[in-house]
Short mmCIF file of C-alpha atoms in Angstrom, two decimals:
data_model
loop_
_atom_site.label_atom_id
_atom_site.label_comp_id
_atom_site.label_asym_id
_atom_site.label_seq_id
_atom_site.Cartn_x
_atom_site.Cartn_y
_atom_site.Cartn_z
CA UNK A 1203 0.26 0.54 0.13
CA UNK A 1204 1.17 3.00 -0.63
CA UNK A 1205 2.20 5.72 1.72
CA UNK A 1206 0.84 8.87 1.67
CA UNK A 1207 2.26 12.52 3.27
CA UNK A 1208 0.75 15.49 4.88
CA UNK A 1209 0.57 17.61 1.91
CA UNK A 1210 -1.41 15.09 0.17
CA UNK A 1211 -3.40 14.29 2.41
CA UNK A 1212 -7.13 15.71 1.55
CA UNK A 1213 -10.98 14.59 2.56
CA UNK A 1214 -12.34 11.06 1.60
CA UNK A 1215 -8.88 9.82 2.37
CA UNK A 1216 -7.64 6.39 3.75
CA UNK A 1217 -4.97 6.27 5.55
CA UNK A 1218 -3.65 4.32 9.13
CA UNK A 1219 -3.29 5.47 12.05
CA UNK A 1220 -2.24 3.40 15.36
CA UNK A 1221 -3.43 0.11 14.29
CA UNK A 1222 -6.61 1.25 12.88
CA UNK A 1223 -8.02 3.03 9.36
CA UNK A 1224 -8.91 6.49 9.62
CA UNK A 1225 -10.65 8.87 6.75
CA UNK A 1226 -9.02 12.28 6.29
CA UNK A 1227 -12.05 14.40 7.19
CA UNK A 1228 -10.31 17.59 6.95
CA UNK A 1229 -6.41 19.31 6.42
CA UNK A 1230 -5.55 22.46 7.36
CA UNK A 1231 -1.42 23.56 6.71
CA UNK A 1232 -0.06 25.77 9.65
CA UNK A 1233 3.71 27.04 9.17
CA UNK A 1234 4.54 30.39 11.77
CA UNK A 1235 6.68 32.90 9.39
CA UNK A 1236 9.88 31.24 10.25
CA UNK A 1237 9.58 27.28 11.33
CA UNK A 1238 9.03 23.81 10.75
CA UNK A 1239 4.88 23.61 9.60
CA UNK A 1240 2.96 20.95 10.42
CA UNK A 1241 -1.22 19.85 9.83
CA UNK A 1242 -3.41 20.01 11.62
CA UNK A 1243 -5.49 16.74 10.63
CA UNK A 1244 -8.93 15.34 11.55
CA UNK A 1245 -9.72 11.90 11.42
CA UNK A 1246 -12.24 9.68 11.55
CA UNK A 1247 -11.89 6.59 12.49
CA UNK A 1248 -13.93 4.05 10.60
CA UNK A 1249 -14.13 1.41 13.02
CA UNK A 1250 -15.05 3.04 16.02
CA UNK A 1251 -16.52 6.17 14.31
CA UNK A 1252 -14.30 8.39 16.53
CA UNK A 1253 -13.01 11.18 15.03
CA UNK A 1254 -9.67 11.65 15.72
CA UNK A 1255 -7.77 15.56 15.83
CA UNK A 1256 -3.79 15.25 15.31
CA UNK A 1257 -0.52 17.48 14.61
CA UNK A 1258 1.40 15.79 12.26
CA UNK A 1259 5.36 17.46 10.91
CA UNK A 1260 5.16 18.69 7.69
CA UNK A 1261 5.92 16.57 5.42
CA UNK A 1262 5.68 12.94 7.60
CA UNK A 1263 4.15 10.17 5.60
CA UNK A 1264 1.16 7.64 6.09
CA UNK A 1265 0.72 4.61 5.60
CA UNK A 1266 -2.50 3.90 3.02
CA UNK A 1267 -5.72 1.81 4.39
CA UNK A 1268 -6.54 -0.80 2.44
CA UNK A 1269 -10.51 0.37 2.13
CA UNK A 1270 -12.84 0.65 -0.19
CA UNK A 1271 -16.17 1.99 -0.39
CA UNK A 1272 -18.20 -0.98 -2.61
CA UNK A 1273 -22.25 -0.53 -3.78
CA UNK A 1274 -23.57 -3.74 -2.41
CA UNK A 1275 -27.50 -5.27 -2.01
CA UNK A 1276 -28.85 -6.05 0.33
CA UNK A 1277 -30.10 -10.44 1.31
CA UNK A 1278 -30.72 -11.92 4.78
CA UNK A 1279 -29.30 -12.32 8.34
CA UNK A 1280 -29.22 -15.24 10.18
CA UNK A 1281 -29.44 -13.68 13.59
CA UNK A 1282 -26.15 -13.47 14.26
CA UNK A 1283 -24.54 -12.09 10.81
CA UNK A 1284 -26.24 -9.45 7.69
CA UNK A 1285 -25.69 -10.73 4.32
CA UNK A 1286 -24.71 -9.05 1.36
CA UNK A 1287 -24.00 -9.21 -2.60
CA UNK A 1288 -22.09 -7.16 -4.70
CA UNK A 1289 -23.97 -5.61 -7.96
CA UNK A 1290 -21.29 -5.82 -10.23
CA UNK A 1291 -22.99 -9.69 -11.42
CA UNK A 1292 -19.72 -11.65 -9.42
CA UNK A 1293 -23.21 -12.72 -6.67
CA UNK A 1294 -19.90 -12.35 -4.40
CA UNK A 1295 -21.23 -12.14 -0.33
CA UNK A 1296 -19.97 -10.37 2.81
CA UNK A 1297 -20.56 -11.61 5.63
CA UNK A 1298 -21.30 -8.01 8.14
CA UNK A 1299 -20.91 -8.03 12.08
CA UNK A 1300 -23.44 -6.75 14.57
CA UNK A 1301 -20.48 -3.72 15.10
CA UNK A 1302 -19.86 -3.00 11.68
CA UNK A 1303 -23.77 -3.40 10.23
CA UNK A 1304 -24.63 -0.74 14.25
CA UNK A 1305 -27.47 1.40 13.90
CA UNK A 1306 -27.93 0.48 9.96
CA UNK A 1307 -30.64 -2.43 11.67
CA UNK A 1308 -33.25 -0.91 11.93
CA UNK A 1309 -31.93 -0.10 8.51
CA UNK A 1310 -31.99 -2.70 5.97
CA UNK A 1311 -34.59 -3.62 3.39
CA UNK A 1312 -34.26 -6.93 1.19
CA UNK A 1313 -32.92 -5.44 -2.42
CA UNK A 1314 -31.50 -1.97 -1.88
CA UNK A 1315 -28.46 -1.28 -2.20
CA UNK A 1316 -25.98 -0.31 1.13
CA UNK A 1317 -22.43 1.18 0.64
CA UNK A 1318 -20.02 -1.30 2.51
CA UNK A 1319 -16.58 -0.24 3.43
CA UNK A 1320 -13.72 -3.10 3.45
CA UNK A 1321 -10.68 -2.70 5.27
CA UNK A 1322 -8.74 -5.34 3.55
CA UNK A 1323 -12.14 -7.96 2.23
CA UNK A 1324 -13.44 -7.03 4.99
CA UNK A 1325 -16.66 -5.54 6.09
CA UNK A 1326 -16.38 -2.52 8.65
CA UNK A 1327 -18.70 -0.24 8.01
CA UNK A 1328 -22.70 -0.25 5.85
CA UNK A 1329 -23.92 3.20 5.20
CA UNK A 1330 -27.79 3.29 3.80
CA UNK A 1331 -29.29 4.72 1.05
CA UNK A 1332 -30.24 7.89 1.59
CA UNK A 1333 -33.48 7.55 1.01
CA UNK A 1334 -35.58 4.85 1.27
CA UNK A 1335 -38.83 3.41 0.98
CA UNK A 1336 -40.52 1.58 3.71
CA UNK A 1337 -44.06 -0.15 4.91
CA UNK A 1338 -45.57 1.04 8.05
CA UNK A 1339 -46.26 -2.65 10.40
CA UNK A 1340 -46.98 -0.40 13.12
CA UNK A 1341 -48.85 2.58 14.34
CA UNK A 1342 -51.61 4.15 15.67
CA UNK A 1343 -55.08 4.60 13.03
CA UNK A 1344 -55.15 7.79 11.31
CA UNK A 1345 -56.55 10.36 11.30
CA UNK A 1346 -59.97 10.79 8.11
CA UNK A 1347 -59.56 14.47 6.77
CA UNK A 1348 -56.37 15.26 8.68
CA UNK A 1349 -53.81 15.94 6.35
CA UNK A 1350 -52.68 20.04 6.42
CA UNK A 1351 -52.69 20.05 10.05
CA UNK A 1352 -49.48 20.17 12.37
CA UNK A 1353 -49.65 16.80 14.89
CA UNK A 1354 -47.34 13.50 14.02
CA UNK A 1355 -47.28 9.93 16.04
CA UNK A 1356 -44.94 6.96 16.21
CA UNK A 1357 -44.92 4.45 13.02
CA UNK A 1358 -42.75 1.52 12.73
CA UNK A 1359 -41.00 0.69 9.21
CA UNK A 1360 -40.25 -2.61 8.02
CA UNK A 1361 -37.02 -2.84 8.72
CA UNK A 1362 -37.81 -2.18 12.44
CA UNK A 1363 -36.87 1.70 12.79
CA UNK A 1364 -39.41 4.00 14.49
CA UNK A 1365 -39.62 7.94 12.61
CA UNK A 1366 -42.43 10.54 13.39
CA UNK A 1367 -45.24 10.47 10.92
CA UNK A 1368 -47.95 12.91 10.09
CA UNK A 1369 -51.33 11.99 11.56
CA UNK A 1370 -52.80 10.53 8.29
CA UNK A 1371 -51.25 7.78 7.95
CA UNK A 1372 -52.48 4.61 8.83
CA UNK A 1373 -51.03 0.63 8.55
CA UNK A 1374 -49.69 -0.79 5.26
CA UNK A 1375 -48.76 2.48 2.92
CA UNK A 1376 -45.75 2.54 2.54
CA UNK A 1377 -42.83 5.64 3.62
CA UNK A 1378 -40.00 8.08 1.10
CA UNK A 1379 -38.19 8.30 4.70
CA UNK A 1380 -34.75 10.14 5.01
CA UNK A 1381 -32.19 7.96 6.72
CA UNK A 1382 -29.35 10.34 7.35
CA UNK A 1383 -32.09 12.87 9.70
CA UNK A 1384 -34.35 10.10 10.07
CA UNK A 1385 -37.43 11.86 8.62
CA UNK A 1386 -40.48 10.53 7.16
CA UNK A 1387 -41.05 12.44 3.91
CA UNK A 1388 -43.54 12.19 2.86
CA UNK A 1389 -45.44 9.29 1.07
CA UNK A 1390 -44.50 6.75 -1.31
CA UNK B 1385 -0.34 -5.44 3.87
CA UNK B 1386 -2.18 -7.31 0.35
CA UNK B 1387 -3.69 -5.71 -1.36
CA UNK B 1388 -7.40 -6.95 -2.66
CA UNK B 1389 -8.46 -7.41 -6.11
CA UNK B 1390 -9.25 -5.02 -8.61
CA UNK B 1391 -7.36 -2.68 -6.35
CA UNK B 1392 -4.70 0.40 -6.93
CA UNK B 1393 -3.32 3.29 -5.07
CA UNK B 1394 -5.26 5.17 -8.51
CA UNK B 1395 -7.73 3.33 -7.92
CA UNK B 1396 -8.51 5.97 -5.17
CA UNK B 1397 -10.02 8.38 -7.24
CA UNK B 1398 -12.64 6.87 -7.09
CA UNK B 1399 -13.81 6.21 -4.08
CA UNK B 1400 -13.00 10.01 -3.29
CA UNK B 1401 -15.42 10.49 -5.58
CA UNK B 1402 -18.42 9.73 -2.84
CA UNK B 1403 -17.32 11.52 -0.63
CA UNK B 1404 -18.03 14.87 -2.52
CA UNK B 1405 -14.39 16.64 -1.82
CA UNK B 1406 -11.91 15.26 -4.11
CA UNK B 1407 -12.39 16.14 -7.40
CA UNK B 1408 -11.59 13.42 -10.01
CA UNK B 1409 -7.58 15.09 -10.83
CA UNK B 1410 -7.96 14.29 -14.61
CA UNK B 1411 -11.24 16.26 -14.55
CA UNK B 1412 -10.77 20.57 -16.00
CA UNK B 1413 -14.28 21.07 -15.39
CA UNK B 1414 -12.89 22.88 -13.32
CA UNK B 1415 -11.08 25.33 -15.62
CA UNK B 1416 -13.01 27.99 -13.83
CA UNK B 1417 -10.92 30.95 -11.89
CA UNK B 1418 -11.61 30.15 -7.93
CA UNK B 1419 -11.53 34.05 -7.46
CA UNK B 1420 -15.12 35.82 -8.63
CA UNK B 1421 -14.47 38.44 -11.73
CA UNK B 1422 -15.59 40.87 -9.91
CA UNK B 1423 -13.35 39.36 -6.36
CA UNK B 1424 -10.41 40.26 -8.75
CA UNK B 1425 -11.66 43.44 -9.28
CA UNK B 1426 -11.53 44.18 -6.13
CA UNK B 1427 -8.23 43.49 -6.04
CA UNK B 1428 -7.11 45.63 -9.03
CA UNK B 1429 -8.31 48.10 -6.66
CA UNK B 1430 -6.27 47.18 -3.82
CA UNK B 1431 -3.32 46.96 -5.92
CA UNK B 1432 -3.04 50.08 -7.07
CA UNK B 1433 -3.33 51.43 -2.98
CA UNK B 1434 -0.27 49.05 -2.39
CA UNK B 1435 1.03 50.87 -5.56
CA UNK B 1436 -0.63 54.63 -4.27
CA UNK B 1437 1.13 54.29 -1.03
CA UNK B 1438 4.94 54.07 -2.04
CA UNK B 1439 4.69 56.29 -4.40
CA UNK B 1440 3.30 59.16 -2.67
CA UNK B 1441 6.52 58.52 0.00
CA UNK B 1442 9.08 57.91 -2.68
CA UNK B 1443 10.16 53.80 -2.69
CA UNK B 1444 10.51 52.97 -6.45
CA UNK B 1445 9.29 50.29 -7.17
CA UNK B 1446 11.59 47.05 -8.78
CA UNK B 1447 11.31 43.82 -10.95
CA UNK B 1448 14.00 41.56 -10.34
CA UNK B 1449 14.08 38.22 -11.34
CA UNK B 1450 12.14 35.08 -10.14
CA UNK B 1451 14.75 33.19 -10.97
CA UNK B 1452 18.21 32.67 -9.23
CA UNK B 1453 21.38 30.63 -9.15
CA UNK B 1454 20.78 30.45 -5.52
CA UNK B 1455 18.13 30.14 -3.75
CA UNK B 1456 16.64 30.42 -0.45
CA UNK B 1457 19.40 27.95 2.12
CA UNK B 1458 16.18 28.61 5.08
CA UNK B 1459 15.55 24.34 6.04
CA UNK B 1460 11.60 25.55 7.24
CA UNK B 1461 11.92 27.20 2.89
CA UNK B 1462 11.54 24.71 0.11
CA UNK B 1463 12.15 25.94 -2.95
CA UNK B 1464 11.44 24.48 -6.96
CA UNK B 1465 14.15 24.83 -9.63
CA UNK B 1466 13.69 24.34 -12.99
CA UNK B 1467 16.51 23.70 -15.37
CA UNK B 1468 16.90 26.18 -18.40
CA UNK B 1469 19.63 26.49 -21.37
CA UNK B 1470 21.37 29.97 -20.81
CA UNK B 1471 23.96 31.50 -21.90
CA UNK B 1472 25.88 29.04 -19.80
CA UNK B 1473 24.70 25.81 -21.42
CA UNK B 1474 21.98 23.66 -19.38
CA UNK B 1475 21.48 24.38 -15.67
CA UNK B 1476 19.93 24.70 -12.59
CA UNK B 1477 18.39 27.99 -10.96
CA UNK B 1478 15.53 27.71 -8.41
CA UNK B 1479 12.42 29.91 -8.42
CA UNK B 1480 12.58 32.63 -5.52
CA UNK B 1481 10.36 31.99 -2.31
CA UNK B 1482 10.73 35.46 -1.57
CA UNK B 1483 12.70 38.20 -3.50
CA UNK B 1484 14.79 39.48 -1.23
CA UNK B 1485 18.13 38.36 -2.33
CA UNK B 1486 18.21 41.03 -5.71
CA UNK B 1487 16.71 43.42 -4.16
CA UNK B 1488 19.37 43.66 -1.81
CA UNK B 1489 21.73 43.80 -3.80
CA UNK B 1490 19.41 46.98 -5.61
CA UNK B 1491 20.04 48.41 -1.94
CA UNK B 1492 23.94 47.39 -2.40
CA UNK B 1493 23.93 49.45 -5.54
CA UNK B 1494 23.25 52.97 -3.66
CA UNK B 1495 18.38 51.97 -5.46
CA UNK B 1496 17.51 53.83 -2.02
CA UNK B 1497 14.65 52.94 -0.61
CA UNK B 1498 12.57 50.42 -2.90
CA UNK B 1499 9.11 47.75 -3.67
CA UNK B 1500 7.40 45.02 -4.96
CA UNK B 1501 5.27 42.82 -5.92
CA UNK B 1502 6.56 39.46 -6.63
CA UNK B 1503 5.60 36.31 -7.97
CA UNK B 1504 6.80 33.76 -4.89
CA UNK B 1505 7.31 29.81 -4.94
CA UNK B 1506 7.07 27.78 -1.82
CA UNK B 1507 6.89 24.19 -2.01
CA UNK B 1508 4.29 22.14 -0.43
CA UNK B 1509 2.48 24.85 0.87
CA UNK B 1510 -0.68 23.87 0.45
CA UNK B 1511 -3.40 25.08 2.56
CA UNK B 1512 -6.07 27.40 3.07
CA UNK B 1513 -3.74 30.38 3.70
CA UNK B 1514 -1.41 28.56 1.68
CA UNK B 1515 -0.33 27.93 -2.18
CA UNK B 1516 2.26 27.45 -3.87
CA UNK B 1517 3.13 30.55 -5.65
CA UNK B 1518 1.77 33.56 -4.71
CA UNK B 1519 2.67 37.46 -4.87
CA UNK B 1520 4.44 39.05 -1.65
CA UNK B 1521 4.60 42.54 -1.90
CA UNK B 1522 8.72 43.38 -0.38
CA UNK B 1523 10.02 47.54 0.66
CA UNK B 1524 13.44 48.27 2.13
CA UNK B 1525 13.84 51.45 4.19
CA UNK B 1526 17.57 52.03 3.70
CA UNK B 1527 18.36 54.14 6.98
CA UNK B 1528 15.09 53.07 8.57
CA UNK B 1529 14.56 52.09 12.69
CA UNK B 1530 12.49 48.72 12.72
CA UNK B 1531 10.03 51.46 15.09
CA UNK B 1532 9.59 53.21 12.00
CA UNK B 1533 8.88 50.50 9.34
CA UNK B 1534 6.66 48.20 12.16
CA UNK B 1535 4.80 52.37 12.12
CA UNK B 1536 4.66 52.06 8.07
CA UNK B 1537 4.04 48.59 7.43
CA UNK B 1538 0.83 49.40 10.64
CA UNK B 1539 0.37 52.24 7.79
CA UNK B 1540 -0.22 50.73 4.69
CA UNK B 1541 -2.25 48.16 6.31
CA UNK B 1542 -4.51 51.04 7.37
CA UNK B 1543 -4.89 51.98 3.69
CA UNK B 1544 -5.02 48.67 2.45
CA UNK B 1545 -8.28 47.35 4.61
CA UNK B 1546 -11.74 49.15 3.73
CA UNK B 1547 -12.87 49.18 6.98
CA UNK B 1548 -10.11 50.31 9.77
CA UNK B 1549 -8.98 47.40 12.26
CA UNK B 1550 -9.06 48.40 16.50
CA UNK B 1551 -5.25 49.67 17.89
CA UNK B 1552 -2.15 48.30 17.31
CA UNK B 1553 -1.22 46.20 19.98
CA UNK B 1554 2.97 45.01 20.23
CA UNK B 1555 4.45 42.37 22.11
CA UNK B 1556 7.66 40.51 22.96
CA UNK B 1557 7.07 36.80 21.51
CA UNK B 1558 8.50 35.38 24.93
CA UNK B 1559 5.78 37.25 26.91
CA UNK B 1560 2.69 35.84 24.89
CA UNK B 1561 3.81 32.49 25.99
CA UNK B 1562 4.39 33.18 29.61
CA UNK B 1563 0.85 35.26 29.25
CA UNK B 1564 -0.95 32.33 27.40
CA UNK B 1565 0.85 29.46 27.57
CA UNK B 1566 2.73 29.78 31.40
CA UNK B 1567 6.75 29.11 29.92
CA UNK B 1568 9.41 31.04 29.08
CA UNK B 1569 10.64 30.03 25.44
CA UNK B 1570 14.05 30.87 26.15
CA UNK B 1571 14.47 29.40 29.32
CA UNK B 1572 11.32 26.62 30.46
CA UNK B 1573 13.64 23.77 30.69
CA UNK B 1574 12.90 21.75 27.04
CA UNK B 1575 11.76 19.20 28.74
CA UNK B 1576 8.26 20.88 29.66
CA UNK B 1577 8.55 22.75 26.57
CA UNK B 1578 8.44 19.31 24.10
CA UNK B 1579 5.72 18.28 26.89
CA UNK B 1580 3.11 20.44 26.68
CA UNK B 1581 4.11 20.83 23.15
CA UNK B 1582 2.72 16.82 23.13
CA UNK B 1583 -0.20 17.71 25.23
CA UNK B 1584 -1.35 21.00 22.86
CA UNK B 1585 -0.94 18.55 19.44
CA UNK B 1586 -1.82 15.39 19.87
CA UNK B 1587 1.76 14.12 18.89
CA UNK B 1588 5.01 12.99 19.65
CA UNK B 1589 7.08 15.49 20.87
CA UNK B 1590 10.20 13.12 21.90
CA UNK B 1591 12.92 14.24 20.23
CA UNK B 1592 11.35 17.82 19.30
CA UNK B 1593 14.19 21.17 19.71
CA UNK B 1594 13.03 23.82 21.11
CA UNK B 1595 12.24 25.12 17.77
CA UNK B 1596 10.47 22.65 17.15
CA UNK B 1597 8.50 23.17 19.90
CA UNK B 1598 8.29 26.89 20.37
CA UNK B 1599 7.29 26.74 16.82
CA UNK B 1600 3.89 24.53 16.72
CA UNK B 1601 2.89 25.91 20.67
CA UNK B 1602 2.54 29.58 18.57
CA UNK B 1603 0.87 28.19 15.15
CA UNK B 1604 -1.68 26.05 17.18
CA UNK B 1605 -2.08 28.36 20.24
CA UNK B 1606 -0.97 31.81 19.77
CA UNK B 1607 -1.12 32.66 16.06
CA UNK B 1608 -4.97 31.64 15.65
CA UNK B 1609 -5.80 34.02 18.92
CA UNK B 1610 -3.22 37.14 17.64
CA UNK B 1611 -5.37 39.97 16.04
CA UNK B 1612 -8.54 39.12 17.27
CA UNK B 1613 -9.71 43.32 18.83
CA UNK B 1614 -6.88 45.11 16.55
CA UNK B 1615 -3.07 44.40 14.74
CA UNK B 1616 -0.86 42.49 16.43
CA UNK B 1617 2.81 43.42 15.77
CA UNK B 1618 5.25 40.06 17.43
CA UNK B 1619 8.78 41.26 18.19
CA UNK B 1620 12.38 39.75 19.59
CA UNK B 1621 12.33 36.12 18.00
CA UNK B 1622 13.93 33.34 19.39
CA UNK B 1623 17.86 34.01 18.32
CA UNK B 1624 17.83 30.74 15.86
CA UNK B 1625 14.59 31.84 13.95
CA UNK B 1626 16.67 35.46 12.85
CA UNK B 1627 16.74 34.40 9.30
CA UNK B 1628 18.45 37.08 8.21
CA UNK B 1629 17.72 39.79 10.34
CA UNK B 1630 20.08 40.94 13.43
CA UNK B 1631 20.59 39.94 16.96
CA UNK B 1632 20.66 42.06 19.85
CA UNK B 1633 20.30 41.10 23.99
CA UNK B 1634 16.87 41.23 25.02
CA UNK B 1635 17.87 44.50 28.27
CA UNK B 1636 15.56 41.70 30.49
CA UNK B 1637 18.91 39.39 31.29
CA UNK B 1638 21.11 39.57 28.45
CA UNK B 1639 18.89 36.72 26.19
CA UNK B 1640 19.67 36.69 22.67
CA UNK B 1641 17.45 37.68 20.55
CA UNK B 1642 16.20 38.58 16.17
CA UNK B 1643 15.29 42.15 15.75
CA UNK B 1644 12.61 40.86 13.16
CA UNK B 1645 8.68 41.52 13.99
CA UNK B 1646 6.17 40.54 12.12
CA UNK B 1647 2.14 41.55 11.79
CA UNK B 1648 -1.69 39.93 12.94
CA UNK B 1649 -4.92 39.87 11.91
CA UNK B 1650 -7.73 37.71 12.55
CA UNK B 1651 -5.15 35.12 12.96
CA UNK B 1652 -3.31 35.20 9.76
CA UNK B 1653 0.09 36.33 9.72
CA UNK B 1654 1.24 39.04 7.44
CA UNK B 1655 4.26 40.28 7.59
CA UNK B 1656 7.58 39.82 8.78
CA UNK B 1657 10.00 42.25 9.49
CA UNK B 1658 13.53 42.04 9.64
CA UNK B 1659 16.31 45.03 10.58
CA UNK B 1660 18.67 43.20 7.56
CA UNK B 1661 21.93 41.83 8.74
CA UNK B 1662 24.15 43.50 6.80
CA UNK B 1663 27.77 41.59 8.02
CA UNK B 1664 28.39 39.51 5.02
CA UNK B 1665 31.34 37.19 7.30
CA UNK B 1666 28.31 36.65 9.78
CA UNK B 1667 25.40 36.17 6.70
CA UNK B 1668 28.12 33.95 5.53
CA UNK B 1669 28.48 31.68 8.13
CA UNK B 1670 24.45 31.41 8.82
CA UNK B 1671 24.09 30.40 5.25
CA UNK B 1672 26.76 27.25 5.83
CA UNK B 1673 24.43 26.34 9.82
CA UNK B 1674 21.72 26.10 7.55
CA UNK B 1675 23.38 24.21 4.86
CA UNK B 1676 24.38 22.16 7.11
CA UNK B 1677 20.89 22.09 8.84
CA UNK B 1678 19.95 20.72 5.58
CA UNK B 1679 22.32 17.92 5.23
CA UNK B 1680 21.00 16.93 8.77
CA UNK B 1681 17.85 16.63 7.99
CA UNK B 1682 18.59 15.18 4.21
CA UNK B 1683 16.52 18.48 2.80
CA UNK B 1684 18.46 19.18 -0.99
CA UNK B 1685 20.95 21.42 -1.53
CA UNK B 1686 20.04 24.49 -2.51
CA UNK B 1687 23.79 27.05 -4.06
CA UNK B 1688 24.22 30.16 -1.45
CA UNK B 1689 23.96 33.43 -3.19
CA UNK B 1690 26.90 33.88 -4.15
CA UNK B 1691 26.32 37.19 -5.55
CA UNK B 1692 24.19 38.34 -2.43
CA UNK B 1693 27.21 37.68 -0.72
CA UNK B 1694 29.21 40.50 -3.11
CA UNK B 1695 27.50 43.05 -2.38
CA UNK B 1696 26.91 42.31 1.25
CA UNK B 1697 30.95 42.44 0.86
CA UNK B 1698 30.43 45.78 -1.35
CA UNK B 1699 28.45 47.28 1.52
CA UNK B 1700 24.65 47.41 1.64
CA UNK B 1701 22.98 50.23 3.27
CA UNK B 1702 22.17 49.95 7.00
CA UNK B 1703 18.21 49.66 7.63
CA UNK B 1704 14.62 48.06 7.47
CA UNK B 1705 13.20 45.40 5.54
CA UNK B 1706 9.78 43.43 5.82
CA UNK B 1707 7.22 41.47 3.32
CA UNK B 1708 4.11 41.14 3.09
CA UNK B 1709 1.52 39.03 2.29
CA UNK B 1710 -0.61 40.42 -0.37
CA UNK B 1711 -3.24 37.52 -1.29
CA UNK B 1712 -4.04 37.14 2.57
CA UNK B 1713 -4.39 41.21 2.94
CA UNK B 1714 -6.57 41.28 -0.07
CA UNK B 1715 -7.95 37.87 1.33
CA UNK B 1716 -9.14 40.28 4.51
CA UNK B 1717 -9.44 43.11 2.64
CA UNK B 1718 -12.68 41.80 1.12
CA UNK B 1719 -13.87 39.41 3.99
CA UNK B 1720 -13.36 35.95 2.60
CA UNK B 1721 -12.01 33.08 4.19
CA UNK B 1722 -8.85 31.52 2.11
CA UNK B 1723 -6.68 33.03 -1.00
CA UNK B 1724 -8.19 30.80 -3.48
CA UNK B 1725 -10.63 33.50 -3.04
CA UNK B 1726 -8.31 36.41 -4.25
CA UNK B 1727 -6.49 34.34 -6.64
CA UNK B 1728 -7.26 33.91 -10.44
CA UNK B 1729 -6.66 30.08 -10.42
CA UNK B 1730 -5.02 28.44 -6.97
CA UNK B 1731 -2.10 25.73 -8.69
CA UNK B 1732 -4.26 22.69 -8.56
CA UNK B 1733 -6.39 24.83 -11.18
CA UNK B 1734 -3.16 25.80 -13.36
#
């Protein structure tokens, strides 16, 4: 794997730091009038999700991390692992453990396409599409005619997520939901 | 580690695009300027104002070569070089990191006060407030004390800014460290400085020298706070950071300090001035120290500017000189948040 020096650091570059793959978020070059230059770098640890702020002497380098984001279709879960399949026609499958699936568990829908982050060919993180269409499996009965008034109620979706929805939504309806905010967008 | 099938470094481009922060390096969709045309008009007006400032004061505008047989030996400046075919055949020439050497040769030749708006180059300096090539306003005032030049520099900055900043205050470098960090940059033991730098910077500093610790603390903790309520002038730098400035004794305890100043506004370093070193022997010794330090740090050797030394030997009048980052001053004057917004094309779009 290539090494990257501080002046190649930019948002999105994946590097190894303290043994974990990290995604560089920000890189600020700082230099006193005359003297040693430094790079103030923000990185997200891709294993723990935590953001680190570190300083490097300019010109230092970090090993690149063999990290790839791939599109994969969610197939099924066996209870312990969640199984995803590449969308490139290879039918190659990857098993994702509980730690890597994290909060995304409540946004899983069969045949929807997720971004799976692989490190050394192991899945370490999954991100859902920004918008998903999911069926309401449980909510209080809808209020007829109340289409414009404010007010909301909780609804449990087929994936397990609970979102606030307008009062007129009924069980069995399919909704468009923003997975980044966990908010209702519209009827699908 | 074994690369995954099909993964090659150049594939990086494919996934960084997903992040939306890095553009495909081969794309030319970014042909447009980084500054708006309106901003470039503002820039031109401000540069005209700078020229008028010097015209009123009878300071001569000069132009000197960007290329030199010698370059900056400063270990913290990385020079770019080119190969050129000249009267001497194929030779290596250095792109200036500032127009200092050529301008000092003019001073030694009797030019009197001079200024220049000079394109300067510093390899690897990339960021919100840095670009590999940038515009430097440099001027020299034979017979001026450092105080007189600080006052003139302050007047120029105030002439360029549309909204006058708060009052100008002066701080000694060591007082800033004492007040803001509770350490003395010259007398606190190195071990304590290393611990403080490691804590503030989040990096290992166990083998760092005093200058590196001070540079880190200055850049990360002191600089960002400077110039927040007016213009801050910092004086009496560590002797090791004298570069081409004279040194003198701090009257407090006789510690040697550099007769240098820097001017800060809104956390940005705008200008760097010296009571200019005129002693050729001392200058030669400093160049040689730089060369040795470069060797220790395994940095490429840069040719010493022997013509500058010859000019100092012939005699350069005493006085003060200053270099000011034009792009940064224009950025502040036009209320922008990066120098890219006031430059037609930054290096990635060149």
